[in-house]
Amino acid sequence: MISFPSFCLILTILFTKIPTFKSQSSPPSFSSRFLDSVLQDYAFRAIPTHRPKTGVIYDGNVPSNLTGSSVSALRLRTGSLRKRGFNGYKEFDIPKGIIENPYVERVILVYHNLGNWSEVYYPLPGFLYLSPVVGLLAYNAVDLMGKGLPELDLRAPEDPILIKFETFRVLPDGVSPVCVFFDLFGGVAFEQVLNGSVCSAVTQGHVGIVVEESSAAPVPSPARVPEEPIAGGGGGGGGGRRNKGWWVGGSVAGGVLLAALLVVLVLWVRWCRGTKRIEKMKDAAERGVPLAVAAVGRAEVPVAMGTRTKPILETEYVS
């Protein structure tokens, strides 16, 4: 027979073990700065740990849920970078005179090309992207296995860094595109496009070419890859998959809850039946045959009932 405290304990365990499912229909909550940290890790993985070469561009692999983007790493001596610069690092031409703060002996320049993820991580309401968003970030090269490293403060005090976009969307006549620059602190700045497809910057960050939506006819966006986001939520697509996961999670949760309620109901019925059986036994015990009471002096004591067979003395057998 299960006691009431045990019943309450079982009830508590059942309900605390029921899993909860969070709806995945909400948009991704991580920021572009978190993306920078992830891409830094994948860019550093592309550099060989045994005798890495200086001045060689190493193309890295991005996670499967960022298909359509690319990342690269370039390891340089800071003295050589300041004296000579570096031209032809993807879209970036880095001039001489570059300085970094704090000073390090070697620097790794990480390149980002967000491709069809540009509008996801760098949304710009009222504008259309004509080019992918590309980025250039500087890190200390002392730890090639480091993750989540802070960026160096990279600046071009003399000549600006040039970003040369090779291809972007064709625009109607009379429409003027502009360069948009995103710094590492959330700032956004617009500059004129140079020579039709060139942007300039004096510090590290992300750059793209955009046009106002009101001045250009709508251009269909490239299809986004329906992948899950980096850290396990939904990132830029995959709405059908999220809805399917929500339904599966809700069905599992409903099934577990229904099974728990059935178990609780069975235990409750058994407990009620046991309680009633005990009460009946107590009532039967209390309703036993009462003894006769006789007065003995001033007290009343129970006495046995008279026997049905009257005793016969031995002398009565003598005739």
Short mmCIF file of C-alpha atoms in Angstrom, two decimals:
data_model
loop_
_atom_site.label_atom_id
_atom_site.label_comp_id
_atom_site.label_asym_id
_atom_site.label_seq_id
_atom_site.Cartn_x
_atom_site.Cartn_y
_atom_site.Cartn_z
CA MET A 1 0.00 0.00 0.00
CA ILE A 2 1.44 3.37 -1.00
CA SER A 3 1.33 6.14 1.54
CA PHE A 4 0.25 9.66 0.79
CA PRO A 5 3.80 11.16 1.26
CA SER A 6 5.17 8.58 -1.16
CA PHE A 7 2.39 9.42 -3.60
CA CYS A 8 3.31 13.13 -3.43
CA LEU A 9 7.01 12.29 -3.96
CA ILE A 10 6.24 10.21 -7.06
CA LEU A 11 4.02 12.96 -8.40
CA THR A 12 6.81 15.53 -7.96
CA ILE A 13 9.39 13.32 -9.70
CA LEU A 14 7.09 12.68 -12.65
CA PHE A 15 6.40 16.33 -13.29
CA THR A 16 10.01 17.43 -12.82
CA LYS A 17 11.18 14.88 -15.41
CA ILE A 18 8.87 16.12 -18.14
CA PRO A 19 11.07 17.86 -20.77
CA THR A 20 10.24 21.35 -21.92
CA PHE A 21 10.53 22.44 -25.55
CA LYS A 22 11.21 26.01 -26.53
CA SER A 23 9.69 27.31 -29.70
CA GLN A 24 12.26 27.84 -32.45
CA SER A 25 10.17 30.15 -34.54
CA SER A 26 11.95 33.25 -33.19
CA PRO A 27 14.79 34.82 -35.22
CA PRO A 28 18.45 34.20 -34.28
CA SER A 29 19.61 36.18 -31.28
CA PHE A 30 23.41 36.10 -31.77
CA SER A 31 25.19 39.13 -33.25
CA SER A 32 27.73 39.80 -35.96
CA ARG A 33 30.42 40.09 -33.27
CA PHE A 34 29.79 36.50 -32.30
CA LEU A 35 30.16 35.59 -35.98
CA ASP A 36 33.56 37.37 -36.02
CA SER A 37 34.71 35.18 -33.15
CA VAL A 38 33.58 31.99 -34.89
CA LEU A 39 35.22 32.92 -38.20
CA GLN A 40 38.46 33.83 -36.40
CA ASP A 41 38.61 30.28 -35.07
CA TYR A 42 38.04 28.72 -38.51
CA ALA A 43 40.54 31.06 -40.17
CA PHE A 44 43.27 30.17 -37.65
CA ARG A 45 42.63 26.48 -38.29
CA ALA A 46 43.69 26.99 -41.92
CA ILE A 47 47.21 28.06 -40.85
CA PRO A 48 49.57 25.08 -40.36
CA THR A 49 50.96 24.96 -36.84
CA HIS A 50 54.31 23.58 -38.05
CA ARG A 51 56.39 26.27 -39.73
CA PRO A 52 53.60 28.52 -41.03
CA LYS A 53 54.67 30.67 -43.93
CA THR A 54 54.60 34.46 -43.85
CA GLY A 55 52.86 36.32 -46.66
CA VAL A 56 50.83 33.29 -47.82
CA ILE A 57 47.02 33.39 -47.99
CA TYR A 58 45.43 30.36 -46.35
CA ASP A 59 41.80 29.75 -47.28
CA GLY A 60 39.81 28.19 -44.45
CA ASN A 61 36.66 26.10 -44.26
CA VAL A 62 33.49 27.56 -42.78
CA PRO A 63 30.92 25.50 -40.84
CA SER A 64 28.22 23.81 -42.89
CA ASN A 65 25.57 26.18 -41.57
CA LEU A 66 27.44 29.13 -43.14
CA THR A 67 27.66 27.69 -46.65
CA GLY A 68 27.97 30.54 -49.13
CA SER A 69 30.48 32.51 -47.07
CA SER A 70 34.29 32.21 -47.01
CA VAL A 71 37.19 32.98 -44.69
CA SER A 72 40.95 33.32 -45.14
CA ALA A 73 44.02 34.11 -43.04
CA LEU A 74 47.23 35.99 -43.86
CA ARG A 75 50.23 35.98 -41.49
CA LEU A 76 52.62 38.96 -41.78
CA ARG A 77 55.43 40.65 -39.88
CA THR A 78 54.23 43.99 -38.62
CA GLY A 79 57.45 45.69 -39.68
CA SER A 80 57.10 44.41 -43.25
CA LEU A 81 53.40 45.34 -43.31
CA ARG A 82 54.19 48.88 -42.20
CA LYS A 83 56.99 49.34 -44.77
CA ARG A 84 55.52 47.62 -47.80
CA GLY A 85 51.82 47.06 -47.22
CA PHE A 86 50.12 44.14 -48.98
CA ASN A 87 48.16 44.34 -52.24
CA GLY A 88 45.80 41.70 -53.56
CA TYR A 89 44.53 40.17 -50.34
CA LYS A 90 41.23 39.17 -51.91
CA GLU A 91 39.34 42.48 -52.41
CA PHE A 92 41.71 44.41 -50.08
CA ASP A 93 44.76 46.47 -51.04
CA ILE A 94 46.56 47.35 -47.81
CA PRO A 95 48.82 50.41 -48.11
CA LYS A 96 52.13 50.96 -46.34
CA GLY A 97 52.16 52.89 -43.10
CA ILE A 98 49.64 50.61 -41.37
CA ILE A 99 49.92 50.66 -37.58
CA GLU A 100 48.41 48.36 -34.99
CA ASN A 101 47.72 48.85 -31.31
CA PRO A 102 48.98 47.22 -29.19
CA TYR A 103 52.20 46.46 -31.00
CA VAL A 104 52.86 42.82 -31.86
CA GLU A 105 55.70 41.16 -33.73
CA ARG A 106 53.46 39.28 -36.14
CA VAL A 107 49.87 39.89 -37.15
CA ILE A 108 47.22 37.69 -38.74
CA LEU A 109 44.75 39.42 -41.02
CA VAL A 110 41.47 37.48 -41.19
CA TYR A 111 39.31 37.99 -44.27
CA HIS A 112 35.52 37.51 -44.31
CA ASN A 113 33.20 37.22 -47.29
CA LEU A 114 29.67 36.75 -45.96
CA GLY A 115 28.12 36.09 -49.36
CA ASN A 116 24.39 35.42 -49.07
CA TRP A 117 24.57 35.89 -45.29
CA SER A 118 25.37 39.61 -45.65
CA GLU A 119 21.81 40.81 -45.09
CA VAL A 120 21.35 38.40 -42.17
CA TYR A 121 24.26 39.64 -40.06
CA TYR A 122 24.40 43.21 -41.38
CA PRO A 123 20.78 44.21 -42.07
CA LEU A 124 20.37 47.68 -43.54
CA PRO A 125 16.71 48.73 -43.78
CA GLY A 126 15.92 50.90 -46.80
CA PHE A 127 18.91 49.67 -48.82
CA LEU A 128 19.67 46.84 -51.21
CA TYR A 129 23.03 45.08 -51.22
CA LEU A 130 24.77 45.11 -54.58
CA SER A 131 27.82 43.24 -53.29
CA PRO A 132 28.55 40.81 -50.49
CA VAL A 133 29.81 42.22 -47.21
CA VAL A 134 33.56 41.63 -46.86
CA GLY A 135 35.65 42.20 -43.76
CA LEU A 136 39.25 42.53 -42.60
CA LEU A 137 40.18 42.01 -38.93
CA ALA A 138 43.63 41.91 -37.33
CA TYR A 139 44.78 39.53 -34.56
CA ASN A 140 47.97 38.75 -32.69
CA ALA A 141 49.76 35.80 -34.34
CA VAL A 142 51.44 34.52 -31.18
CA ASP A 143 48.77 31.85 -30.51
CA LEU A 144 47.63 29.96 -33.60
CA MET A 145 45.35 27.74 -31.50
CA GLY A 146 43.59 30.64 -29.79
CA LYS A 147 39.83 31.06 -29.90
CA GLY A 148 37.77 34.16 -29.24
CA LEU A 149 40.84 36.39 -29.46
CA PRO A 150 40.43 40.17 -29.24
CA GLU A 151 41.09 42.21 -32.37
CA LEU A 152 43.98 44.60 -32.68
CA ASP A 153 43.32 48.25 -33.46
CA LEU A 154 44.43 48.40 -37.09
CA ARG A 155 44.57 51.84 -38.76
CA ALA A 156 45.87 53.44 -41.97
CA PRO A 157 46.96 57.00 -41.05
CA GLU A 158 48.47 57.79 -44.45
CA ASP A 159 46.75 56.19 -47.44
CA PRO A 160 43.38 54.42 -46.99
CA ILE A 161 42.73 50.73 -47.39
CA LEU A 162 41.10 50.09 -50.78
CA ILE A 163 38.39 47.45 -51.25
CA LYS A 164 37.94 46.52 -54.92
CA PHE A 165 34.73 44.66 -55.70
CA GLU A 166 35.00 42.71 -58.92
CA THR A 167 31.32 41.98 -59.51
CA PHE A 168 28.01 43.20 -58.15
CA ARG A 169 24.45 43.60 -59.33
CA VAL A 170 23.73 45.65 -62.43
CA LEU A 171 21.76 48.84 -61.83
CA PRO A 172 19.60 50.95 -64.11
CA ASP A 173 21.07 54.16 -65.52
CA GLY A 174 21.08 57.12 -63.18
CA VAL A 175 21.29 55.07 -59.98
CA SER A 176 24.31 55.82 -57.80
CA PRO A 177 25.54 53.12 -55.41
CA VAL A 178 27.32 53.99 -52.17
CA CYS A 179 29.79 52.21 -49.92
CA VAL A 180 28.66 51.25 -46.42
CA PHE A 181 31.20 50.64 -43.66
CA PHE A 182 30.50 48.77 -40.40
CA ASP A 183 33.05 49.22 -37.62
CA LEU A 184 33.57 46.89 -34.67
CA PHE A 185 31.52 49.05 -32.31
CA GLY A 186 28.23 49.05 -34.21
CA GLY A 187 28.86 52.26 -36.15
CA VAL A 188 27.70 52.64 -39.78
CA ALA A 189 29.14 55.12 -42.29
CA PHE A 190 28.43 55.81 -45.98
CA GLU A 191 30.99 56.90 -48.56
CA GLN A 192 31.00 57.47 -52.30
CA VAL A 193 32.05 54.61 -54.57
CA LEU A 194 35.40 55.22 -56.31
CA ASN A 195 35.88 54.26 -59.95
CA GLY A 196 32.54 52.49 -60.04
CA SER A 197 33.38 49.57 -57.73
CA VAL A 198 36.00 50.62 -55.17
CA CYS A 199 35.49 51.53 -51.51
CA SER A 200 37.99 52.93 -49.02
CA ALA A 201 38.48 52.66 -45.27
CA VAL A 202 41.02 53.85 -42.73
CA THR A 203 40.45 51.11 -40.16
CA GLN A 204 39.40 47.48 -39.97
CA GLY A 205 35.77 46.41 -40.24
CA HIS A 206 33.23 45.23 -42.84
CA VAL A 207 32.38 46.90 -46.15
CA GLY A 208 29.74 46.51 -48.84
CA ILE A 209 28.12 48.39 -51.73
CA VAL A 210 24.43 49.29 -51.39
CA VAL A 211 21.77 51.39 -53.07
CA GLU A 212 18.58 52.90 -51.72
CA GLU A 213 15.51 50.77 -52.40
CA SER A 214 13.51 53.76 -53.60
CA SER A 215 16.03 54.57 -56.33
CA ALA A 216 16.36 51.09 -57.83
CA ALA A 217 13.95 48.50 -59.10
CA PRO A 218 13.61 45.49 -56.83
CA VAL A 219 16.25 42.91 -57.61
CA PRO A 220 15.65 39.31 -56.48
CA SER A 221 17.99 38.29 -53.71
CA PRO A 222 20.11 35.18 -54.11
CA ALA A 223 18.58 32.12 -52.53
CA ARG A 224 19.76 31.64 -49.01
CA VAL A 225 20.94 28.23 -47.96
CA PRO A 226 18.33 26.81 -45.56
CA GLU A 227 20.81 25.94 -42.84
CA GLU A 228 20.60 26.10 -39.10
CA PRO A 229 22.52 28.94 -37.40
CA ILE A 230 25.87 28.58 -35.71
CA ALA A 231 25.00 27.95 -32.15
CA GLY A 232 22.06 25.68 -32.58
CA GLY A 233 19.06 28.01 -33.31
CA GLY A 234 17.66 29.18 -36.69
CA GLY A 235 19.97 31.42 -38.71
CA GLY A 236 18.78 33.02 -41.91
CA GLY A 237 16.37 30.48 -43.27
CA GLY A 238 15.05 27.01 -42.59
CA GLY A 239 11.56 28.10 -41.48
CA GLY A 240 10.01 24.79 -42.55
CA ARG A 241 12.59 22.88 -40.55
CA ARG A 242 11.98 25.00 -37.47
CA ASN A 243 8.21 24.50 -37.77
CA LYS A 244 8.69 20.75 -38.14
CA GLY A 245 10.93 20.67 -35.07
CA TRP A 246 8.35 22.67 -33.13
CA TRP A 247 5.59 20.20 -34.00
CA VAL A 248 7.76 17.18 -33.15
CA GLY A 249 8.78 18.74 -29.84
CA GLY A 250 5.18 19.62 -28.99
CA SER A 251 4.00 16.08 -29.82
CA VAL A 252 6.67 14.49 -27.65
CA ALA A 253 5.92 16.85 -24.78
CA GLY A 254 2.17 16.17 -25.08
CA GLY A 255 2.73 12.39 -25.11
CA VAL A 256 4.96 12.51 -22.03
CA LEU A 257 2.48 14.73 -20.20
CA LEU A 258 -0.45 12.43 -21.06
CA ALA A 259 1.47 9.34 -19.86
CA ALA A 260 2.39 11.12 -16.62
CA LEU A 261 -1.24 12.08 -16.00
CA LEU A 262 -2.38 8.48 -16.58
CA VAL A 263 0.20 7.17 -14.10
CA VAL A 264 -0.86 9.78 -11.55
CA LEU A 265 -4.52 8.84 -12.04
CA VAL A 266 -3.83 5.12 -11.51
CA LEU A 267 -1.80 5.81 -8.37
CA TRP A 268 -4.52 8.10 -7.04
CA VAL A 269 -7.24 5.45 -7.55
CA ARG A 270 -5.13 2.80 -5.81
CA TRP A 271 -4.43 5.12 -2.93
CA CYS A 272 -8.13 5.96 -2.52
CA ARG A 273 -9.12 2.28 -2.61
CA GLY A 274 -6.52 1.37 -0.01
CA THR A 275 -7.65 4.20 2.25
CA LYS A 276 -11.30 3.06 2.05
CA ARG A 277 -10.32 -0.58 2.75
CA ILE A 278 -8.45 0.44 5.90
CA GLU A 279 -11.38 2.53 7.08
CA LYS A 280 -13.76 -0.41 6.61
CA MET A 281 -11.48 -2.68 8.62
CA LYS A 282 -11.34 -0.16 11.44
CA ASP A 283 -15.14 0.20 11.46
CA ALA A 284 -15.58 -3.59 11.56
CA ALA A 285 -13.18 -3.85 14.46
CA GLU A 286 -14.99 -1.13 16.37
CA ARG A 287 -18.41 -2.70 15.70
CA GLY A 288 -17.55 -6.06 17.40
CA VAL A 289 -20.02 -7.91 19.79
CA PRO A 290 -20.24 -5.85 23.02
CA LEU A 291 -19.85 -7.48 26.40
CA ALA A 292 -22.48 -7.28 29.09
CA VAL A 293 -21.82 -4.84 31.90
CA ALA A 294 -22.53 -5.59 35.55
CA ALA A 295 -22.20 -3.44 38.62
CA VAL A 296 -19.57 -4.58 41.06
CA GLY A 297 -19.57 -2.23 43.92
CA ARG A 298 -19.44 1.24 42.53
CA ALA A 299 -17.80 0.19 39.26
CA GLU A 300 -19.25 -1.30 36.13
CA VAL A 301 -17.24 -4.10 34.59
CA PRO A 302 -17.89 -6.31 31.53
CA VAL A 303 -19.06 -9.82 32.23
CA ALA A 304 -19.39 -12.85 30.03
CA MET A 305 -22.75 -13.90 28.71
CA GLY A 306 -24.43 -16.97 30.12
CA THR A 307 -23.62 -20.28 28.47
CA ARG A 308 -26.21 -22.04 26.40
CA THR A 309 -25.59 -25.52 27.95
CA LYS A 310 -26.36 -25.68 31.61
CA PRO A 311 -23.69 -27.55 33.59
CA ILE A 312 -24.67 -30.87 35.20
CA LEU A 313 -23.25 -31.91 38.55
CA GLU A 314 -21.94 -35.44 39.06
CA THR A 315 -24.41 -36.04 41.86
CA GLU A 316 -27.23 -35.55 39.42
CA TYR A 317 -26.21 -38.71 37.59
CA VAL A 318 -26.93 -40.73 40.74
CA SER A 319 -30.44 -41.90 40.67
#
